[in-house]
PDB file of C-alpha atoms in Angstrom:
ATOM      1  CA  UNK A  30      22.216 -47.523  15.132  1.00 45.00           C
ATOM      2  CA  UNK A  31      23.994 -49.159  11.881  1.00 49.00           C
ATOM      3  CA  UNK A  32      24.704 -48.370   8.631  1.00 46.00           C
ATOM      4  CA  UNK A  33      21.588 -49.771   6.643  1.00 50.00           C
ATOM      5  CA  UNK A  34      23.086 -50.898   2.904  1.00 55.00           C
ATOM      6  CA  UNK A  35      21.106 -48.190   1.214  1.00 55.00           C
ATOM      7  CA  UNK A  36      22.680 -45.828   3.523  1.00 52.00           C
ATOM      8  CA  UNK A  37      26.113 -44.314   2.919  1.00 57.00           C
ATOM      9  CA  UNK A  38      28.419 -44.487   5.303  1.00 57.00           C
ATOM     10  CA  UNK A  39      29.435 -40.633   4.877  1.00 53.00           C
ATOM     11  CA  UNK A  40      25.477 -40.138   6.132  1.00 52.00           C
ATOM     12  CA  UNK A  41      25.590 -42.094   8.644  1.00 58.00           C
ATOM     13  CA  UNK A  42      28.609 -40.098  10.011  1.00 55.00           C
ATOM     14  CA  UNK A  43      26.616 -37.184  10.612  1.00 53.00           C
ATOM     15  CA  UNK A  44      23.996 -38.470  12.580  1.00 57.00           C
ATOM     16  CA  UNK A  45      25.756 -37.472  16.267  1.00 57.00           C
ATOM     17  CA  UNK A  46      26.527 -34.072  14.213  1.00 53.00           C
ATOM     18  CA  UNK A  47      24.083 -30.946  15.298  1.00 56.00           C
ATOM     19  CA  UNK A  48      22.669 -30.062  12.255  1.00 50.00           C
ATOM     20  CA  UNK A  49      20.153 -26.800  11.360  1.00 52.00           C
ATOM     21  CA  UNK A  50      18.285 -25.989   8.422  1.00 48.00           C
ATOM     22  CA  UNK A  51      19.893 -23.117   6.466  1.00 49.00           C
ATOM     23  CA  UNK A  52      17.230 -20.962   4.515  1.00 54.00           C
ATOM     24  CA  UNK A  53      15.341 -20.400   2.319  1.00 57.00           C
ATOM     25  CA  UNK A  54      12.392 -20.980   4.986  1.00 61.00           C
ATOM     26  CA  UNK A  55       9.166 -18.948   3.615  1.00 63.00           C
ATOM     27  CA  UNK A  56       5.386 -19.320   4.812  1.00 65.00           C
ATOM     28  CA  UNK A  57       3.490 -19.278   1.092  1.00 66.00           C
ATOM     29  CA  UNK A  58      -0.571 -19.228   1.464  1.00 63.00           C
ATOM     30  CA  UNK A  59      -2.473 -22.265   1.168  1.00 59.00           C
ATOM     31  CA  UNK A  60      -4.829 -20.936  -0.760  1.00 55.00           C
ATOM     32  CA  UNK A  61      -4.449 -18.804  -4.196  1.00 56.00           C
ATOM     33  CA  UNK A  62      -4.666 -15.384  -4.585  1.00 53.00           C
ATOM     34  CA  UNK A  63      -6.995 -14.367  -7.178  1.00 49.00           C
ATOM     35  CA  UNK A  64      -6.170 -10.698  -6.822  1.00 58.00           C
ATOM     36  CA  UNK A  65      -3.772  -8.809  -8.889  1.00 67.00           C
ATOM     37  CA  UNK A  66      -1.806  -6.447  -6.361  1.00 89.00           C
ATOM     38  CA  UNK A  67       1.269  -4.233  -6.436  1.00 96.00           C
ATOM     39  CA  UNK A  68       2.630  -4.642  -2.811  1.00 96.00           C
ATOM     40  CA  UNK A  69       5.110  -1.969  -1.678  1.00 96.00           C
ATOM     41  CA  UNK A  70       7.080  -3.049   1.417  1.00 93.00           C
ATOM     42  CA  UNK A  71      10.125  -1.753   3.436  1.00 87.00           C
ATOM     43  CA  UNK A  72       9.505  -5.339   6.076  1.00 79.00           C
ATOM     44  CA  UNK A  73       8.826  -5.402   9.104  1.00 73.00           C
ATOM     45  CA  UNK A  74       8.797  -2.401   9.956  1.00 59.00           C
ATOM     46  CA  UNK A  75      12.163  -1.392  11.961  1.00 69.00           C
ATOM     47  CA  UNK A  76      15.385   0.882  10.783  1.00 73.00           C
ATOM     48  CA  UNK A  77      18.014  -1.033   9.691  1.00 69.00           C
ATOM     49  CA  UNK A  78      20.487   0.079  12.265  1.00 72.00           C
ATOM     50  CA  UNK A  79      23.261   2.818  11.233  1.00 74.00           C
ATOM     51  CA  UNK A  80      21.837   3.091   7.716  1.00 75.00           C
ATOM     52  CA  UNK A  81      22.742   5.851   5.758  1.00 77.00           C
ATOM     53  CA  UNK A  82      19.913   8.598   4.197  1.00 78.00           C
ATOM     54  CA  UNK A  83      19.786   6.198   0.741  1.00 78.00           C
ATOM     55  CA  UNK A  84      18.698   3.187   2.951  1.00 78.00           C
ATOM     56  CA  UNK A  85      16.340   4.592   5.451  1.00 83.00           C
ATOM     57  CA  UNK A  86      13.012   4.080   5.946  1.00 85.00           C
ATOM     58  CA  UNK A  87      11.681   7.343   4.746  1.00 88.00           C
ATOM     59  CA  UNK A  88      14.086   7.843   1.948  1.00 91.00           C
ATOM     60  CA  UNK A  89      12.157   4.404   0.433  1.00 91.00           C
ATOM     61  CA  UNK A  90       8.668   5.832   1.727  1.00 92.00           C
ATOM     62  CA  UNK A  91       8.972   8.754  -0.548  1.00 95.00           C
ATOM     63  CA  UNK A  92      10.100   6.871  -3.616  1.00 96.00           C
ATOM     64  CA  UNK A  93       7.607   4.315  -3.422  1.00 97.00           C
ATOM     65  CA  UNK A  94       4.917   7.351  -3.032  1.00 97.00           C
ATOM     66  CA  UNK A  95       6.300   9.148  -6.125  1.00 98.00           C
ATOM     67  CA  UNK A  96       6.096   5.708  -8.170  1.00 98.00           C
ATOM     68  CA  UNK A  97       2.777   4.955  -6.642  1.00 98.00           C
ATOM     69  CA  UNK A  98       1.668   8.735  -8.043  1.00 98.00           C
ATOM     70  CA  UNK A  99       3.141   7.353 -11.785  1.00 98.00           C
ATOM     71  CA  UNK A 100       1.289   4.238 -11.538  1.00 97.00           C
ATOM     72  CA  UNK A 101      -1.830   6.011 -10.294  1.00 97.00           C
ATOM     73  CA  UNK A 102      -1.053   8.294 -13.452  1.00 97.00           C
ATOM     74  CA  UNK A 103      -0.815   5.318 -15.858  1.00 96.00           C
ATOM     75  CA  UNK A 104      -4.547   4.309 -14.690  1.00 95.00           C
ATOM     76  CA  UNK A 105      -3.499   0.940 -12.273  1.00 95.00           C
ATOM     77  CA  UNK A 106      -5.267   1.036  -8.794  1.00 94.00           C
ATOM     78  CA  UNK A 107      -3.987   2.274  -5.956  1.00 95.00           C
ATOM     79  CA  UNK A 108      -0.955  -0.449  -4.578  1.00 97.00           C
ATOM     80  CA  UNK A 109      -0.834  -1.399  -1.187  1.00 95.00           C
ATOM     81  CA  UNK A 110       1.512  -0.333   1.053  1.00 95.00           C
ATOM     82  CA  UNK A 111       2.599  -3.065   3.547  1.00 92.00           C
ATOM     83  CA  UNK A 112       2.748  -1.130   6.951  1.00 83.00           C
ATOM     84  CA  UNK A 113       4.690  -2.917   9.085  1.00 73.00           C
ATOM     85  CA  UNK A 114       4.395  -4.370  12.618  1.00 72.00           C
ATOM     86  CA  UNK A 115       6.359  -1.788  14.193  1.00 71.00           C
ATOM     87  CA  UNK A 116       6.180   1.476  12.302  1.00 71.00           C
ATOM     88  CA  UNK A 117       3.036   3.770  11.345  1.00 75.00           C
ATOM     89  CA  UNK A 118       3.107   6.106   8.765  1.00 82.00           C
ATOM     90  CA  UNK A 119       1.725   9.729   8.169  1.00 84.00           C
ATOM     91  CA  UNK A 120      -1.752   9.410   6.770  1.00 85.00           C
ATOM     92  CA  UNK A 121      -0.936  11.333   3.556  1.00 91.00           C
ATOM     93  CA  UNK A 122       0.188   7.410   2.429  1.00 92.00           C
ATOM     94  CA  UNK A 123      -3.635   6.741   2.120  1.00 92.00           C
ATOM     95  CA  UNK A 124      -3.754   8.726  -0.831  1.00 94.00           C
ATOM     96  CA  UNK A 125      -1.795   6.840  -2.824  1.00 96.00           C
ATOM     97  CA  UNK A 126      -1.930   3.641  -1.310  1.00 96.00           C
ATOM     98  CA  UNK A 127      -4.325   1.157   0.579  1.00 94.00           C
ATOM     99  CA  UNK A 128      -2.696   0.869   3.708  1.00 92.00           C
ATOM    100  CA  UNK A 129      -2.407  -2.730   5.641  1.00 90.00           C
ATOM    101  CA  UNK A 130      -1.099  -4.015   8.469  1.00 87.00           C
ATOM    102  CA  UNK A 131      -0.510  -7.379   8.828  1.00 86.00           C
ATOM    103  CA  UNK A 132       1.746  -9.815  10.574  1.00 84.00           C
ATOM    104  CA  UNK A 133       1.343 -12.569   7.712  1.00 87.00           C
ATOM    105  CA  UNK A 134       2.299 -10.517   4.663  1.00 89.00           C
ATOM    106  CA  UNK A 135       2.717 -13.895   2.465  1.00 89.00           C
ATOM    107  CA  UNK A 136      -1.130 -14.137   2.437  1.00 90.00           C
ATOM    108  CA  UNK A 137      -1.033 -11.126  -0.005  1.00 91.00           C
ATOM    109  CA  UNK A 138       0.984 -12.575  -2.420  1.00 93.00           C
ATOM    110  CA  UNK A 139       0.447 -14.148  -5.095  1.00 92.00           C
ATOM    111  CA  UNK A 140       0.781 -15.218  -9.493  1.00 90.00           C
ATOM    112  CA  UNK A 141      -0.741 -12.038 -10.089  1.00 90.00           C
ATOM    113  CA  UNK A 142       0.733  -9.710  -7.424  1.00 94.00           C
ATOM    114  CA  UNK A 143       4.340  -7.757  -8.089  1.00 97.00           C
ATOM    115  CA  UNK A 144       5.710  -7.572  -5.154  1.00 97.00           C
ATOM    116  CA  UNK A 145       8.587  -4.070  -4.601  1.00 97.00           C
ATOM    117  CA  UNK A 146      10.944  -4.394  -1.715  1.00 94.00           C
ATOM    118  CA  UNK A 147      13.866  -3.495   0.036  1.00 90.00           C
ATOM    119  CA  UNK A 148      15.461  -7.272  -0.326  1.00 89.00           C
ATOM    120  CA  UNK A 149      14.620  -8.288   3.299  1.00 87.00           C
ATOM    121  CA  UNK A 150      14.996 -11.961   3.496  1.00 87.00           C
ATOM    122  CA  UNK A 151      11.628 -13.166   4.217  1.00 88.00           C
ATOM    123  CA  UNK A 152       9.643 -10.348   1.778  1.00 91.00           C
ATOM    124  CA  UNK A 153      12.145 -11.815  -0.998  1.00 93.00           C
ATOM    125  CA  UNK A 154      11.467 -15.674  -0.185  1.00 92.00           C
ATOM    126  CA  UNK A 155       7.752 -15.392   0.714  1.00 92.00           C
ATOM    127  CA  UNK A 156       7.319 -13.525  -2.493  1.00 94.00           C
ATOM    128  CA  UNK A 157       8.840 -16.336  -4.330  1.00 93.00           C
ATOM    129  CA  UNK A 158       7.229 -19.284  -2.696  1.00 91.00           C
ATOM    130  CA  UNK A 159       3.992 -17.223  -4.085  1.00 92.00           C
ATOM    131  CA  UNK A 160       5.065 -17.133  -7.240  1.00 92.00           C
ATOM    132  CA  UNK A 161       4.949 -13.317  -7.001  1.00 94.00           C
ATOM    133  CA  UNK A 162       7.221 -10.593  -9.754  1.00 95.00           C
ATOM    134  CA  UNK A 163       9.700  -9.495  -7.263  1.00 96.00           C
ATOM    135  CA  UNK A 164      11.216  -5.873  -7.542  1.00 97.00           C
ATOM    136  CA  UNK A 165      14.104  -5.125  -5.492  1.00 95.00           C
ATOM    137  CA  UNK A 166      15.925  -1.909  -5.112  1.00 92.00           C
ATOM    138  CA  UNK A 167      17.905  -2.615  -1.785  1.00 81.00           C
ATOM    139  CA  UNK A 168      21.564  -1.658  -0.929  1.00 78.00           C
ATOM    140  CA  UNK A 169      23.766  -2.868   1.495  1.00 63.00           C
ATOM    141  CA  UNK A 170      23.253  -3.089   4.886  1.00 65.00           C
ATOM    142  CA  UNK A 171      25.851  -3.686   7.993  1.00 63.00           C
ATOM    143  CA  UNK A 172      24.347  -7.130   9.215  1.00 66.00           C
ATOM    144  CA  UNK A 173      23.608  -8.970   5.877  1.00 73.00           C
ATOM    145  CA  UNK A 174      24.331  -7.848   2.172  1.00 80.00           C
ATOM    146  CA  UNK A 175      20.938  -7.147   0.615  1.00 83.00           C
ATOM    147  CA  UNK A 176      22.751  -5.880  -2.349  1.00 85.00           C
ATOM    148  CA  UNK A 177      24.358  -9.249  -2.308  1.00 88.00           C
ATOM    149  CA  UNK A 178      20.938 -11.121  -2.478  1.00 90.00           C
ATOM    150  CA  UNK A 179      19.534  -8.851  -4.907  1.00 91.00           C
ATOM    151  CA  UNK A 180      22.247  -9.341  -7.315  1.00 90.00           C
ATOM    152  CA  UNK A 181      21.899 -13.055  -6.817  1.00 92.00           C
ATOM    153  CA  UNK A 182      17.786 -12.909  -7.172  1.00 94.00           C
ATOM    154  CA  UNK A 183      18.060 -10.625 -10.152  1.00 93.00           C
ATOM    155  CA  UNK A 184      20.798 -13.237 -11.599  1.00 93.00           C
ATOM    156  CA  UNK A 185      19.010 -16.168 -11.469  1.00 93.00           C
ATOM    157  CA  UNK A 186      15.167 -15.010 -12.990  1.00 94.00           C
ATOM    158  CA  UNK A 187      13.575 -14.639  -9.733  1.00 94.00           C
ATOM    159  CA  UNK A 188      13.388 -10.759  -9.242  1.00 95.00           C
ATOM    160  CA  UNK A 189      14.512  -7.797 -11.162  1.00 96.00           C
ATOM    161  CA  UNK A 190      16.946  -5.561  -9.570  1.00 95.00           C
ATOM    162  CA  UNK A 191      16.734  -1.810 -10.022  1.00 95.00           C
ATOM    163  CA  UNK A 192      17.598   1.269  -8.445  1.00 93.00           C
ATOM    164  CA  UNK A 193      15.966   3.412  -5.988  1.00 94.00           C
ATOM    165  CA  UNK A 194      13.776   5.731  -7.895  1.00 96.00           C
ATOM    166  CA  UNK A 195      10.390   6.551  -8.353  1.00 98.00           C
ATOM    167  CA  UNK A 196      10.877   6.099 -12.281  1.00 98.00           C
ATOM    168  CA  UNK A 197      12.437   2.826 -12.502  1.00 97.00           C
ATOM    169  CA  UNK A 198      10.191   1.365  -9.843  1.00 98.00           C
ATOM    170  CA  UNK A 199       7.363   2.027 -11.740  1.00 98.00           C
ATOM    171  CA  UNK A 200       9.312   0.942 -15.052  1.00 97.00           C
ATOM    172  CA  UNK A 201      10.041  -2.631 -13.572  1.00 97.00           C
ATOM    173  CA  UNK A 202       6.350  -3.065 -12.485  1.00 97.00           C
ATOM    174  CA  UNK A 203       4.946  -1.796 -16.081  1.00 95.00           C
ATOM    175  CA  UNK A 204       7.614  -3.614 -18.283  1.00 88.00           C
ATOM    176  CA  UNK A 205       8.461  -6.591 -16.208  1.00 78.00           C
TER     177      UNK A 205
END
């Protein structure tokens, strides 16, 4: 294999090279989503490993169920509360959310739908690719900075940072 003229030589270089994709890889829907949806969602469903009481699981349960109760209040419809792969959750959550299950969370998402996470990669990305509001209240974590990427989402337009309380959560989905 040559160098073609419209090819640059510094291309051509790489070929023998191993080269991967590096992110942002996101499955969006195919089709649109009509619905208007607040999506609460920790990810897939496991502990982040070694994380403190401000970054587990059930420290972001309760919040979101507290801002689910103001929202409720304010007169929007129960959210939905993303239930991951690998986690249940106590069936007071029904309450104040509708509950689902799903392996393909994208297909939720949508123009309409805010979307309130942790930061994971993939909740962040997929929500974007949707053209979802993104709401992130995530912290640092030992194997990738979430706090990192939320600073950098919230920087460049494409979700709004806040911190983890009940209040603001429901402040960022009201007031975007």
């Amino acid at each position: 294999a040559g160098t073609s003229p419209d090819q640059p030589a510094a291309i051509e270089s790489l070929r023998p090279q191993p080269i991967g994709f590096v992110g942002p890889i996101a499955p969006a829907s195919r089709k649109p989503h009509a619905r208007r949806n607040i999506v609460f969602t920790v990810g897939g469903g496991g502990e982040w490993p070694g994380a403190g009481h401000a970054n587990r699981i059930p420290t972001y349960l309760e919040t979101f169920y507290e801002a689910a109760g103001l929202l409720i209040r304010n007169g929007h419809p129960k959210p939905v509360l993303a239930v991951g792969p690998l986690f249940d959750v106590d069936r007071r959550y029904s309450s104040r959310f509708e509950l689902i299950r799903t392996k393909h969370l994208y297909r939720h998402f949508g123009e309409g739908t805010v979307v309130v996470s942790r930061g994971g990669y993939n909740v962040c990305w997929e929500a974007i690719a949707a053209s979802s509001r993104l709401v992130l209240c995530g912290t640092h974590r030992s194997e990738e900075d979430v706090d990192a990427r939320c600073r950098f989402l919230h920087h460049e337009g494409l979700g709004r940072r806040v911190r983890l309380s009940a209040q603001s959560l429901a402040d960022a989905i009201e007031r975007p």
